[in-house]
Short mmCIF file of C-alpha atoms in Angstrom, two decimals:
data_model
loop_
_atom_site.label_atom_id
_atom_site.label_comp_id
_atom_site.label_asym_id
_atom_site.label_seq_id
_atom_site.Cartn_x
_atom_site.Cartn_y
_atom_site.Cartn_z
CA UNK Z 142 0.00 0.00 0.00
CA UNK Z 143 1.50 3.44 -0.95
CA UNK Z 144 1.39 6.53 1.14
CA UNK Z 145 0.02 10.03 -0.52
CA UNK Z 146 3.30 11.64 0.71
CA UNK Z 147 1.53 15.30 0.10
CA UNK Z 148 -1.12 14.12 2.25
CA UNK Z 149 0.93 12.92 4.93
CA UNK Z 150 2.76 16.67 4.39
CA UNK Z 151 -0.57 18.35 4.83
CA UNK Z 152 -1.88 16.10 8.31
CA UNK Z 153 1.43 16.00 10.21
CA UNK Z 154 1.85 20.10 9.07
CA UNK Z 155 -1.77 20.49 10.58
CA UNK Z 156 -0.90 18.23 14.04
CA UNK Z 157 2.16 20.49 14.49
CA UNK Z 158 -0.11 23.67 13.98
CA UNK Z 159 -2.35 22.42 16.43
CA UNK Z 160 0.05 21.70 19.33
CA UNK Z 161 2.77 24.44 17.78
CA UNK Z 162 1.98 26.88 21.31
CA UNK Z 163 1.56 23.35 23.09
CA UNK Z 164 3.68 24.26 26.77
CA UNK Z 165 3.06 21.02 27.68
CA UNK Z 166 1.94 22.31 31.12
CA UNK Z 167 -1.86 21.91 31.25
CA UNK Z 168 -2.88 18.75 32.91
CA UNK Z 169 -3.57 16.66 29.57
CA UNK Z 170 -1.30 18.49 26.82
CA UNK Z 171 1.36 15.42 27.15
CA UNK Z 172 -1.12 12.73 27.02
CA UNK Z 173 -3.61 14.80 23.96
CA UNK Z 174 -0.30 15.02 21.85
CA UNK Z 175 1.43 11.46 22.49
CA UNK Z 176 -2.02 10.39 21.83
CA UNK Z 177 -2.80 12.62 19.06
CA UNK Z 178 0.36 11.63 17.60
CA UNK Z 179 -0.07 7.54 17.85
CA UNK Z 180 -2.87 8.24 15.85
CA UNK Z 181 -1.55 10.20 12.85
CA UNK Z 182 1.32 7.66 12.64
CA UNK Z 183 -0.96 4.31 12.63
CA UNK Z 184 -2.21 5.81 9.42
CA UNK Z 185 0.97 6.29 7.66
CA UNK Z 186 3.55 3.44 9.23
CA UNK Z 187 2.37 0.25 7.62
CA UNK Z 188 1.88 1.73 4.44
CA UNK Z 189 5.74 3.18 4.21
CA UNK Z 190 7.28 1.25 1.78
CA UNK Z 191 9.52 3.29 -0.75
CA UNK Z 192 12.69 5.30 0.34
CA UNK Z 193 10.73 8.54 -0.08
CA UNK Z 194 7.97 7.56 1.73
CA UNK Z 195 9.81 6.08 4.54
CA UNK Z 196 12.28 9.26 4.59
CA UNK Z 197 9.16 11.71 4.99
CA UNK Z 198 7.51 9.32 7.84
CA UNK Z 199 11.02 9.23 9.40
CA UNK Z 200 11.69 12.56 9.15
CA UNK Z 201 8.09 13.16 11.16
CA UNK Z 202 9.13 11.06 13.75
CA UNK Z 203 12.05 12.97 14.29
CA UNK Z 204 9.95 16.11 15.11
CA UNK Z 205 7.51 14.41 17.21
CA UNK Z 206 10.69 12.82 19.42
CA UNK Z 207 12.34 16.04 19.71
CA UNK Z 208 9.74 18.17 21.01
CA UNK Z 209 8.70 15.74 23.86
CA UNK Z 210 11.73 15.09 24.70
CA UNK Z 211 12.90 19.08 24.85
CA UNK Z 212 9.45 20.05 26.52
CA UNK Z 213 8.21 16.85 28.70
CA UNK Z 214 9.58 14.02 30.43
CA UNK Z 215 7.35 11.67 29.12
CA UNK Z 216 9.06 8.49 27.71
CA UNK Z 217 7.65 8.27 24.55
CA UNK Z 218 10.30 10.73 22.95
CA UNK Z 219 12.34 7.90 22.39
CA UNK Z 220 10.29 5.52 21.00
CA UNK Z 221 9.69 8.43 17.87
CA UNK Z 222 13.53 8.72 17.25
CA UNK Z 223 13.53 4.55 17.19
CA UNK Z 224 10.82 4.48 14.88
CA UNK Z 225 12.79 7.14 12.25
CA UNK Z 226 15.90 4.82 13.29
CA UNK Z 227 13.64 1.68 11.93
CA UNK Z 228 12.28 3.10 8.89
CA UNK Z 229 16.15 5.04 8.01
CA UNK Z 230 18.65 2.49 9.46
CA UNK Z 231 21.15 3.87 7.32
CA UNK Z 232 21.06 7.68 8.00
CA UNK Z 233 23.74 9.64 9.84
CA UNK Z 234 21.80 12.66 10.61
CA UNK Z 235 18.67 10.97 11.95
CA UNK Z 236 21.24 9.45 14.77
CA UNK Z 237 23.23 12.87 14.82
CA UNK Z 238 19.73 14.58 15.72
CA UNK Z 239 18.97 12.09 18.32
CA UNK Z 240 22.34 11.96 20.18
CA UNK Z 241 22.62 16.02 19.95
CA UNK Z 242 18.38 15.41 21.89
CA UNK Z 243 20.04 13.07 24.01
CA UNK Z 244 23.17 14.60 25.00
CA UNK Z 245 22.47 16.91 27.90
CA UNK Z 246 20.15 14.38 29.32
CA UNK Z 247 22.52 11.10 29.66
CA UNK Z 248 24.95 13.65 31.31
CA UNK Z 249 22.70 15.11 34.06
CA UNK Z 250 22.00 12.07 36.75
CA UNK Z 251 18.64 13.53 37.42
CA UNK Z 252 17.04 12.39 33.79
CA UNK Z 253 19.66 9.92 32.47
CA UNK Z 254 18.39 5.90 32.62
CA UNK Z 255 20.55 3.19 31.13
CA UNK Z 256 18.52 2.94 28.03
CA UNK Z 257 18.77 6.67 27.08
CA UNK Z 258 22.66 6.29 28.06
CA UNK Z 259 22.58 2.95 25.65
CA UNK Z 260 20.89 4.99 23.19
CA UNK Z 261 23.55 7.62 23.20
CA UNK Z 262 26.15 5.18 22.76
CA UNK Z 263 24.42 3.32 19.77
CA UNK Z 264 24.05 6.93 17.99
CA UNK Z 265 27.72 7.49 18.41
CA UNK Z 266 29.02 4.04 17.44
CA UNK Z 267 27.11 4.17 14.35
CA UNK Z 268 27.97 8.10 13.73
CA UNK Z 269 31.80 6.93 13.62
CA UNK Z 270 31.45 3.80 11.72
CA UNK Z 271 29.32 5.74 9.10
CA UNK Z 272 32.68 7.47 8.22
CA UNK Z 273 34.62 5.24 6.63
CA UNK Z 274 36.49 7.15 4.62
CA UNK Z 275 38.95 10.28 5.41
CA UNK Z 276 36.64 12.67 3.66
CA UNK Z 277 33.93 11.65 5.97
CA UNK Z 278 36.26 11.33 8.87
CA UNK Z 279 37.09 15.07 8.37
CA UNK Z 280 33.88 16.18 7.29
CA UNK Z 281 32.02 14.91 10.27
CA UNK Z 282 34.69 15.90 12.54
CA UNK Z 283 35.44 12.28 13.61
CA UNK Z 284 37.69 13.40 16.91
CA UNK Z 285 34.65 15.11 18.16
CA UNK Z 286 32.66 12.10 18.07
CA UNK Z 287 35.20 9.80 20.16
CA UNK Z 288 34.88 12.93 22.58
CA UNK Z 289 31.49 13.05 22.50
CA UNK Z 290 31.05 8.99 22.97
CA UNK Z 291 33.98 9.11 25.59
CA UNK Z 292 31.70 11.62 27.55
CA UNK Z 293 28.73 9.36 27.25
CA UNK Z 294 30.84 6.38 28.70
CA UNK Z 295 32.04 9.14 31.26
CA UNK Z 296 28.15 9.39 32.42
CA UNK Z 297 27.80 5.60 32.14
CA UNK Z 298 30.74 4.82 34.89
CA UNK Z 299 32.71 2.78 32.30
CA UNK Z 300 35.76 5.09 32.95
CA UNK Z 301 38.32 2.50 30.63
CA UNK Z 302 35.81 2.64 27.59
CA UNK Z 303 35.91 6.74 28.15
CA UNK Z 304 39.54 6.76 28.28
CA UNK Z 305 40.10 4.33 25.31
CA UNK Z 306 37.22 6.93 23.46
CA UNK Z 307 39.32 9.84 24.18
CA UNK Z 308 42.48 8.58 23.63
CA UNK Z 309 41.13 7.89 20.09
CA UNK Z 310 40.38 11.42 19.85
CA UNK Z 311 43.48 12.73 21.06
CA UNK Z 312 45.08 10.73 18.26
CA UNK Z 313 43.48 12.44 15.75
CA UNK Z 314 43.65 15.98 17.53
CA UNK Z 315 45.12 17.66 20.59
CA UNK Z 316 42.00 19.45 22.55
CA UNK Z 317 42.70 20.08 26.58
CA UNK Z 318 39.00 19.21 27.50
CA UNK Z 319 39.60 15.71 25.84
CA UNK Z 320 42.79 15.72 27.88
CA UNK Z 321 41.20 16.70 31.31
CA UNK Z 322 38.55 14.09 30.06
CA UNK Z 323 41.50 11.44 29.94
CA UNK Z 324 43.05 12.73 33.57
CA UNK Z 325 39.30 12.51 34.82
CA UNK Z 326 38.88 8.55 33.60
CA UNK Z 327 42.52 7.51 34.99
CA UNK Z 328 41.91 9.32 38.30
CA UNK Z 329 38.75 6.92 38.60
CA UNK Z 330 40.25 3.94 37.33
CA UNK Z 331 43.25 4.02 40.47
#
């Protein structure tokens, strides 16, 4: 079954209308949207079956993650990213977006949970491996990535997989933080 991608344009453009001044601080705003939103996206996700379509449907679920997750602590914010994850496997800046949505959260102990911290470290992983040539390396700033990941692993307590991270960085390019970062993970690990 194919998707009318201009349609699916037109009713996700009309949801974020609706809930575009959406605080999320009335008593029922988070559950109307998350609930709102599971039913715009059973009418489009089975039916996503070429690139384009699944790239549009993805790229929804994107939007829908990010704003819970940047305006409510409900859990679902997540689940959106996964779904754009599912239906785009293969796409660095779908896993850019949802580390950069992630990245203050797995490092303040208050909101991080082992899944959003797993999450994190997936995004990375898969954000190096995707650059598997030098152009990429340097395009996508590689070092920064290692840093980035070694922080995660930092917020995970796995100081020897933050060290090994930043070390990798280091090799690539000198940067103090990734240094004090290093200093910070041996200082744990004795």
């Amino acid at each position: 079954m194919s998707i009318n991608i201009e349609k699916m344009r037109d009713d996700f453009s009309a949801f974020f209308k609706k809930y575009e001044n959406c605080d999320f601080e009335g008593a029922t705003d988070e559950a109307d949207y998350v609930k709102d939103a599971e039913e715009l996206l059973s009418q489009y996700e089975s039916g996503a079956e070429s690139d384009e379509e699944k790239r549009e449907l993805s790229e929804q679920c994107v939007h829908l993650g990010y704003k819970i997750m940047m305006y409510t602590d409900n859990p679902s914010g997540p689940v959106y990213y996964r779904k754009a994850i599912d239906l785009q496997p293969d796409s660095y800046d779908i896993r850019w977006g949802y580390y950069t949505t992630l990245e203050e959260i797995v490092e303040n102990e208050e909101y991080s949970t082992p899944e959003l911290i797993r999450d994190a470290i997936e995004c990375l992983t898969f954000c190096i491996d995707y650059c598997d040539t030098p152009e990429l390396r340097e395009e996508k700033h590689i070092q920064n990535r290692y840093f980035e990941l070694a922080r995660v692993y930092m917020a995970a307590k796995d100081y020897a997989k933050a060290k090994e991270c930043a070390e990798k960085s280091l090799d690539i390019e000198w940067d103090e933080d990734v240094q004090e970062l290093i200093d910070a993970a041996e200082s744990m690990l004795s």
